[in-house]
PDB file of C-alpha atoms in Angstrom:
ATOM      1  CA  UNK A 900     -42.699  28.868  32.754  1.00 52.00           C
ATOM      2  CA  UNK A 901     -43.803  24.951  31.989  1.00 54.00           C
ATOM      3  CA  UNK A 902     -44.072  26.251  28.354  1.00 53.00           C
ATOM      4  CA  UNK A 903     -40.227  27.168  28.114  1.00 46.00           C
ATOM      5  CA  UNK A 904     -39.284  24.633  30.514  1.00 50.00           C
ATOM      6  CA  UNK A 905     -40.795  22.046  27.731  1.00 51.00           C
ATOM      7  CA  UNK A 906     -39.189  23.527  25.099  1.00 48.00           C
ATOM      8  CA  UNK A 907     -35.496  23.433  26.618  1.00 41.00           C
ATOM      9  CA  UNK A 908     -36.481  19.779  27.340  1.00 52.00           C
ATOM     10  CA  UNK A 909     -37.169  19.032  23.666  1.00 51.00           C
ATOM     11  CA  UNK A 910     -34.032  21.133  22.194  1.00 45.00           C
ATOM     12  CA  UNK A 911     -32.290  19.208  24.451  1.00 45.00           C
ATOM     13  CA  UNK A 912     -33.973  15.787  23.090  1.00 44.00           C
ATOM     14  CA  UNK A 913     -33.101  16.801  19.670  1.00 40.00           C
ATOM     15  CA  UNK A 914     -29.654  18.183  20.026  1.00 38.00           C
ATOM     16  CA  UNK A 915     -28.599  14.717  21.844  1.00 43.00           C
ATOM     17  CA  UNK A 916     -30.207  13.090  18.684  1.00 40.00           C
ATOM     18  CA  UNK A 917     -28.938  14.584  16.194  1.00 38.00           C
ATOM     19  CA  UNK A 918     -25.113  14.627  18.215  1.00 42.00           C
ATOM     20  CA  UNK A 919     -25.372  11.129  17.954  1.00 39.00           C
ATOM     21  CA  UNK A 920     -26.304  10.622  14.514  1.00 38.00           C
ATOM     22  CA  UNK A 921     -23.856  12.694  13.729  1.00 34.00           C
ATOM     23  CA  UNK A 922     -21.470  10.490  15.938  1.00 35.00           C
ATOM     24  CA  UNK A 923     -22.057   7.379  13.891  1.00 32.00           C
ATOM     25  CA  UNK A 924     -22.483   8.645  10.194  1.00 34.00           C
ATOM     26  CA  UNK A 925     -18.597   9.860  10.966  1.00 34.00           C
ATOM     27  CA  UNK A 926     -17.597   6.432  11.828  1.00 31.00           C
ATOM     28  CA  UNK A 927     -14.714   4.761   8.949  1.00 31.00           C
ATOM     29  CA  UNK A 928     -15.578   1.791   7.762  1.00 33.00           C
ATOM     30  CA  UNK A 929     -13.437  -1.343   9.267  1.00 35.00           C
ATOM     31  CA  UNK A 930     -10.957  -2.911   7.615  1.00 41.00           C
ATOM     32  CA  UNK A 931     -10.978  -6.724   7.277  1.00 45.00           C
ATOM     33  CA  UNK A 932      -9.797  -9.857   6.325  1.00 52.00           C
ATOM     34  CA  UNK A 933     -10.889 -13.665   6.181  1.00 64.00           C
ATOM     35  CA  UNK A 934      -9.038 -16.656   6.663  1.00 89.00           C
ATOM     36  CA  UNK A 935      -8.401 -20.225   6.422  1.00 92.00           C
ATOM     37  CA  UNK A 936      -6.402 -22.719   8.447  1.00 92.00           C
ATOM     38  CA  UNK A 937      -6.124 -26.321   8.274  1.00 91.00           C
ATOM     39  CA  UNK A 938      -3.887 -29.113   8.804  1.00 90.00           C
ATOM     40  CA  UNK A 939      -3.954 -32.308   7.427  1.00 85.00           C
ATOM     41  CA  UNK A 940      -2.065 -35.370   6.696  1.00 83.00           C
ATOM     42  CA  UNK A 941       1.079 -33.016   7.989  1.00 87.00           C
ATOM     43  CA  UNK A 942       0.654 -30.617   6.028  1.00 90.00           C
ATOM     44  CA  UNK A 943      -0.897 -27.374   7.355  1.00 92.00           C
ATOM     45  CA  UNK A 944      -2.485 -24.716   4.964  1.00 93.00           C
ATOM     46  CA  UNK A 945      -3.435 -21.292   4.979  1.00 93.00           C
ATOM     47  CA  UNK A 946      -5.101 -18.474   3.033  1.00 95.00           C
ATOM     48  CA  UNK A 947      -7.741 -15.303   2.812  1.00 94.00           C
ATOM     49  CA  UNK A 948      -8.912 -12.434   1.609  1.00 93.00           C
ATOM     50  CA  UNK A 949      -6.875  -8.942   1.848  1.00 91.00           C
ATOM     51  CA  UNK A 950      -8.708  -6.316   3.679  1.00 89.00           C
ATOM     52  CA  UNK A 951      -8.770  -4.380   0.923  1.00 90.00           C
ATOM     53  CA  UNK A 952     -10.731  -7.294  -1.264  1.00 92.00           C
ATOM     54  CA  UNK A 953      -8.119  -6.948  -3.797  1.00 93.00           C
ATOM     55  CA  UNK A 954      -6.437 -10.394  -3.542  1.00 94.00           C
ATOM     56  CA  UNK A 955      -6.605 -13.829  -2.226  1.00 96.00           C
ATOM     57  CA  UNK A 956      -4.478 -16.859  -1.386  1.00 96.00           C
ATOM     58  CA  UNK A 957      -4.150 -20.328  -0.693  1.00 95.00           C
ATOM     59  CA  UNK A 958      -0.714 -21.511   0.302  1.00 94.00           C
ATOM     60  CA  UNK A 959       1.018 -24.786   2.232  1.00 93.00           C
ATOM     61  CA  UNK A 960       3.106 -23.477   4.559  1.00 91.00           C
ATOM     62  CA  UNK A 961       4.788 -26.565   5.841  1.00 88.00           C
ATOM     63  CA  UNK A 962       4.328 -30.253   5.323  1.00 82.00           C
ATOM     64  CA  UNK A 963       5.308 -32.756   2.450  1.00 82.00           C
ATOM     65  CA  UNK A 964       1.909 -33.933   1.880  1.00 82.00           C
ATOM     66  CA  UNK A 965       0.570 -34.563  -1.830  1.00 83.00           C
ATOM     67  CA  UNK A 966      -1.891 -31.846  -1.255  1.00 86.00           C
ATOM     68  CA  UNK A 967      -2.257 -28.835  -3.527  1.00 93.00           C
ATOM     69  CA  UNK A 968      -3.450 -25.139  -2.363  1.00 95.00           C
ATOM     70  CA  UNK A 969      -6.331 -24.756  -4.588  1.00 96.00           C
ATOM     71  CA  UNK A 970      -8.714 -21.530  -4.536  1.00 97.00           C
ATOM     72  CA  UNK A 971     -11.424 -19.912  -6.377  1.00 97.00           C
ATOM     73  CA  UNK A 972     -13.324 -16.391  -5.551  1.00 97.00           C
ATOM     74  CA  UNK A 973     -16.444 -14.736  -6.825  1.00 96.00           C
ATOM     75  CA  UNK A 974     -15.710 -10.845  -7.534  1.00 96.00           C
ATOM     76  CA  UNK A 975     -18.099  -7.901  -6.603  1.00 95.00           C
ATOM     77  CA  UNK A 976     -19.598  -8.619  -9.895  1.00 95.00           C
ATOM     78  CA  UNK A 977     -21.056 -11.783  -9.262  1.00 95.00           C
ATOM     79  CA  UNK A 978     -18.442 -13.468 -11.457  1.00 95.00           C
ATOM     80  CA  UNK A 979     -16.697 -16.086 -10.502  1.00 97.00           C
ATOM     81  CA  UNK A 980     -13.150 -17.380 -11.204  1.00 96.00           C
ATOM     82  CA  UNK A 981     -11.825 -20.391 -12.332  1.00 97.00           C
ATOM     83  CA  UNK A 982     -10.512 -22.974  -9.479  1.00 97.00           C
ATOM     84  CA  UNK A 983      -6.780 -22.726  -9.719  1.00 97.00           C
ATOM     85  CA  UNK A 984      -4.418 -25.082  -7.958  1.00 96.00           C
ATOM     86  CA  UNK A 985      -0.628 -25.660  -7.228  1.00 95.00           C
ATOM     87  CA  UNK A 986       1.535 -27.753  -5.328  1.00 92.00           C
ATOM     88  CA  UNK A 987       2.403 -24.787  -2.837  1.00 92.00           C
ATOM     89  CA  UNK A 988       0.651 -21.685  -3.154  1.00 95.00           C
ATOM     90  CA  UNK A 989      -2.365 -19.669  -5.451  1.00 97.00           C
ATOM     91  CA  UNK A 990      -3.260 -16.278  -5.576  1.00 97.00           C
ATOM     92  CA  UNK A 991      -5.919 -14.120  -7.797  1.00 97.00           C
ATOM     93  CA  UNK A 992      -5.741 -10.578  -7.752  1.00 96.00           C
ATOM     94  CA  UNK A 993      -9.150  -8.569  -8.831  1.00 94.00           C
ATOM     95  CA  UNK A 994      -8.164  -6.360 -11.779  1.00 84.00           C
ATOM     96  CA  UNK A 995     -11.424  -4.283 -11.394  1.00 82.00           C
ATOM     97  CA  UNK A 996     -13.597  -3.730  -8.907  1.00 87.00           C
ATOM     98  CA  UNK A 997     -12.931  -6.253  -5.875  1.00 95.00           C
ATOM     99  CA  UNK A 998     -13.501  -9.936  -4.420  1.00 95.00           C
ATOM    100  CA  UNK A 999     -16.854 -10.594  -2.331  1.00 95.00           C
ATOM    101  CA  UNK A1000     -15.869 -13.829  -1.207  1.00 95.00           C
ATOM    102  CA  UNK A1001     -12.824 -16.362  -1.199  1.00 96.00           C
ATOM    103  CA  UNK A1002     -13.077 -20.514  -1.392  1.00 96.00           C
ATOM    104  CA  UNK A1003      -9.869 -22.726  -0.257  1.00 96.00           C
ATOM    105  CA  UNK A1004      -9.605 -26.327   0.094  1.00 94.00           C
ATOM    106  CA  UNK A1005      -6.776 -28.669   0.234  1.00 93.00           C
ATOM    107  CA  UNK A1006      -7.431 -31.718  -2.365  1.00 91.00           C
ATOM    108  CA  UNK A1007      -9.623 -32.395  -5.450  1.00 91.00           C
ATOM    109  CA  UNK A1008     -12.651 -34.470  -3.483  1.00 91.00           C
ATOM    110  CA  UNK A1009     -12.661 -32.325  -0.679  1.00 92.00           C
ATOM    111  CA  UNK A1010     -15.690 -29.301  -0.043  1.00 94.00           C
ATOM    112  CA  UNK A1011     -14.646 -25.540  -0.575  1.00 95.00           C
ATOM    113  CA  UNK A1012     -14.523 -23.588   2.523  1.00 93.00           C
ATOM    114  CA  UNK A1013     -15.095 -20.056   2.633  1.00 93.00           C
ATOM    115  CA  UNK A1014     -12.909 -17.935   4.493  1.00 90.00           C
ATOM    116  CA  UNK A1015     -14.838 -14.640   3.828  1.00 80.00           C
TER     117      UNK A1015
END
């Protein structure tokens, strides 16, 4: 009886492991987006990265400051893009295969910041 007993124990074991392998190997894969926020001089910006990694933005929502939305990415490749700035808003879309991170700042001396 302790022989069969055992076993049942160790189906048991394995059943509940592999149930919950099983479990997480099913799970999608989450969505998500980065972004970036700041305000300065009056002026506050914004921008991110799409869920999708398809497209990015820098933009200045409100403010008349002499700030420009400036932003550059580096795609799944390893590439990276030229920095590209306006007066109001920038965008890059990735033709092929996707953007791995996104890089906003608000004026020419300023540090990038990474939003994702």
């Amino acid at each position: 009886m302790k022989s069969v007993s055992r076993t049942l124990r160790n189906a048991t074991a394995v059943l509940a492991f592999v149930g919950a392998a099983v479990s997480l190997a099913v799970q999608p894969a989450v969505a998500h987006s980065g972004s970036f926020y700041k305000k300065r001089s009056g002026c506050v910006y914004t921008g991110g990265l799409s869920a999708g990694h398809e497209y990015a933005w820098t933009r200045k929502d409100s403010g008349d400051c002499a700030g420009h939305a400036w932003l550059r990415v580096k795609f799944s490749n390893g590439q990276w893009s030229d920095e590209v700035h306006e007066s109001r808003s920038v965008s890059i879309t990735a033709n092929w295969g996707g953007i791995a991170e996104a890089w906003h700042k608000t004026q020419a001396g300023e540090s990038w910041v990474r939003s994702h």
